Amino acid sequence: MDHWAQHKAHCKLIKAERKCLTAESGLKDPLSDLLKWMQYYDAVLKNCAVASFEMKQFHREHLEKTVFMVRLSHRRDPSLPIQDRFSVINVSTQCRESLPLTSHLYFDLRQRAKFVEIGKQEYGENYYGTGLYVVQAECGQDSLAIMEKFLSIDKHTANAKVLRKEWWLLFREYVKASSKLRFCCGRVGGVCCCGGWTHPTNETEKDFQATMRDLNSSG
């Protein structure tokens, strides 16, 4: 199947899923809400996924077998801004083999292989691997929206140090605060764009803790 045919098939699938979720949930367009929520928290999702994969501790195969999972609940209030329209139920990692077979993107090996090639083209010799995160959203009336996204990771990011081991708590804090971030820059530089989740240098943790103390004292 060529690229255009794949694109048409994917669009048809999304359209059918959107119609089904709207009918089941009673909401206007819960799938669009989820896609916009994921777009808003794109960097938060990526930063937390990077931390959860623990690439400094495990071999590359661990990245291929681990899935970063987020489960949400739709608040069913269209007056809320998109970043506040879902509440976080659970944040975790799972082995890919535990995912249901209905997780279509992940079990489509050609689809995964395509994203691996994209990562290699993007990073060249600096390419490390391709991770996966899955966001599930309960939309009411037993309806569940599921979206998967592949994440290309370079060697610099894979070698970054995770400063806060309780990455799932930090994820909840960012969403609760409706924080919109940039993806980790790899250095602190005052206040790091990722909030200090992942950094490669030995002195970074001390710098980050000092920065947080300064921020707390100035508040």
XYZ file of C-alpha atoms in Angstrom:
219
model
C 0.000 0.000 0.000
C 1.490 3.368 -1.018
C 1.659 6.424 1.231
C -1.502 8.068 -0.136
C -3.515 4.877 0.207
C -2.289 4.474 3.799
C -3.227 8.083 4.524
C -6.747 7.605 3.139
C -7.218 4.387 5.116
C -6.023 6.063 8.321
C -8.332 9.052 7.807
C -11.257 6.715 7.186
C -10.476 4.836 10.403
C -10.250 8.058 12.431
C -13.533 9.316 10.951
C -15.319 6.080 11.859
C -13.834 6.094 15.364
C -14.856 9.733 15.895
C -18.436 8.997 14.853
C -18.626 5.942 17.109
C -17.186 7.733 20.163
C -19.526 10.690 19.700
C -22.548 8.396 19.566
C -21.464 6.264 22.533
C -20.320 9.053 24.849
C -22.967 11.686 24.202
C -20.197 14.279 23.847
C -19.849 16.513 20.793
C -16.426 15.262 19.631
C -14.376 13.541 22.370
C -11.731 12.272 19.947
C -10.944 15.805 18.789
C -10.768 16.850 22.439
C -8.210 14.113 23.092
C -6.105 14.980 20.038
C -6.030 18.660 21.025
C -5.183 17.739 24.638
C -2.276 15.605 23.418
C -1.092 18.448 21.200
C -1.176 20.887 24.124
C 0.774 18.527 26.404
C 3.012 17.166 23.642
C 6.291 18.131 25.342
C 5.057 16.971 28.762
C 4.185 13.570 27.289
C 7.558 13.306 25.530
C 9.576 14.367 28.578
C 7.749 11.938 30.837
C 8.071 9.121 28.305
C 11.831 9.731 28.071
C 12.119 9.574 31.863
C 9.982 6.431 32.106
C 12.043 4.494 29.547
C 15.127 4.703 31.859
C 17.528 4.362 28.940
C 20.680 4.923 31.007
C 19.786 1.955 33.212
C 18.572 -0.556 30.637
C 19.685 -1.750 27.213
C 18.084 -0.526 24.005
C 15.819 -3.573 23.881
C 14.042 -2.224 26.974
C 12.914 0.809 24.963
C 11.443 -1.420 22.282
C 9.520 -3.492 24.846
C 8.282 -0.678 27.095
C 5.227 1.492 26.489
C 4.506 4.710 28.376
C 0.808 4.668 29.280
C -1.498 7.516 30.308
C -5.140 6.976 31.245
C -7.507 9.946 31.364
C -11.135 10.682 32.139
C -13.133 13.244 30.155
C -14.662 15.813 32.517
C -17.670 16.232 30.198
C -17.632 20.013 30.507
C -17.239 21.736 27.102
C -16.814 25.124 28.781
C -13.390 24.097 30.116
C -10.272 25.016 28.107
C -8.874 22.037 26.222
C -5.917 21.605 28.608
C -8.350 21.122 31.527
C -10.906 18.941 29.782
C -9.411 15.647 31.029
C -8.314 14.462 34.462
C -5.413 12.036 34.895
C -6.388 8.616 36.257
C -3.114 6.746 35.939
C 0.419 7.137 34.566
C 2.599 4.042 34.168
C 4.791 1.906 31.947
C 3.755 -1.459 30.546
C 5.376 -4.233 28.587
C 4.255 -4.055 24.952
C 3.126 -7.694 25.110
C 0.499 -6.756 27.699
C -1.222 -4.327 25.321
C -4.481 -5.506 23.714
C -4.321 -6.560 20.093
C -6.740 -3.740 19.279
C -3.851 -1.305 19.709
C -3.609 -1.128 15.933
C -0.649 1.200 15.401
C 1.708 -0.685 17.639
C 0.980 -4.135 16.266
C 1.238 -2.922 12.682
C 4.934 -3.753 12.314
C 5.211 -1.942 8.987
C 3.821 1.178 10.629
C 6.399 0.951 13.433
C 9.171 0.277 10.931
C 8.170 3.453 9.099
C 8.691 5.542 12.233
C 12.030 3.845 12.890
C 13.175 4.905 9.423
C 11.920 8.440 10.026
C 13.982 8.571 13.226
C 17.093 7.338 11.440
C 16.659 9.949 8.717
C 16.103 12.683 11.301
C 19.078 11.898 13.557
C 21.457 9.916 11.340
C 24.304 8.398 13.362
C 22.917 10.094 16.472
C 19.730 7.978 16.314
C 19.160 5.800 19.397
C 15.726 4.231 19.091
C 11.963 4.667 18.793
C 9.662 4.670 21.798
C 5.895 4.500 22.043
C 3.364 6.161 24.294
C -0.355 5.425 24.456
C -3.064 7.743 25.788
C -6.426 6.241 26.736
C -9.392 8.453 27.605
C -12.615 7.342 29.273
C -15.375 9.419 27.698
C -18.386 8.091 29.590
C -21.029 5.508 28.723
C -18.280 2.835 28.609
C -16.646 4.564 25.624
C -12.851 4.660 25.411
C -10.679 6.702 23.045
C -7.160 5.379 22.389
C -4.350 7.195 20.600
C -0.773 5.992 20.108
C 2.283 7.993 19.146
C 5.831 6.918 18.265
C 8.743 8.995 19.550
C 12.170 9.150 17.877
C 14.995 9.435 20.427
C 18.563 10.579 19.809
C 21.637 9.366 21.716
C 21.978 12.636 23.632
C 18.451 12.318 25.028
C 18.919 8.606 25.735
C 22.021 9.401 27.803
C 20.297 12.134 29.829
C 20.069 11.769 33.588
C 16.619 11.617 35.149
C 16.678 14.044 38.063
C 13.305 13.241 39.545
C 12.625 9.520 39.796
C 8.922 10.056 40.523
C 8.280 11.172 36.951
C 4.621 10.103 37.175
C 4.038 12.599 40.008
C 5.682 15.403 38.063
C 3.495 14.563 35.068
C 0.379 14.913 37.238
C 1.655 18.216 38.632
C 2.251 19.656 35.162
C -1.225 18.662 33.967
C -2.861 19.935 37.160
C -1.119 23.279 36.644
C -2.019 23.308 32.909
C 1.686 23.806 32.163
C 2.674 24.014 28.504
C 6.378 23.181 28.104
C 9.032 22.758 25.467
C 10.861 19.470 24.982
C 13.978 19.073 27.145
C 16.921 21.170 25.934
C 19.504 19.088 27.816
C 20.714 21.883 30.110
C 19.394 23.959 32.978
C 20.267 27.531 32.006
C 18.301 29.163 34.815
C 15.024 27.300 34.643
C 15.161 24.345 32.282
C 12.472 24.092 29.638
C 11.589 20.546 30.744
C 11.502 21.308 34.463
C 14.693 19.379 35.120
C 13.568 15.887 34.220
C 16.512 14.798 32.116
C 20.053 16.123 32.035
C 23.471 14.601 31.241
C 25.914 16.572 33.406
C 27.067 15.747 36.942
C 26.479 19.254 38.267
C 23.001 19.618 36.853
C 21.119 18.186 39.821
C 22.759 20.659 42.216
C 22.024 23.500 39.808
C 18.426 22.398 39.413
C 17.823 22.076 43.162
C 19.318 25.540 43.686
C 17.057 26.936 40.968
C 13.991 25.370 42.577
C 14.957 26.838 45.966
C 15.322 30.268 44.381
C 11.931 29.959 42.729
C 10.256 28.827 45.963
C 11.842 31.600 48.015
C 10.857 34.249 45.480
C 7.242 33.049 45.498
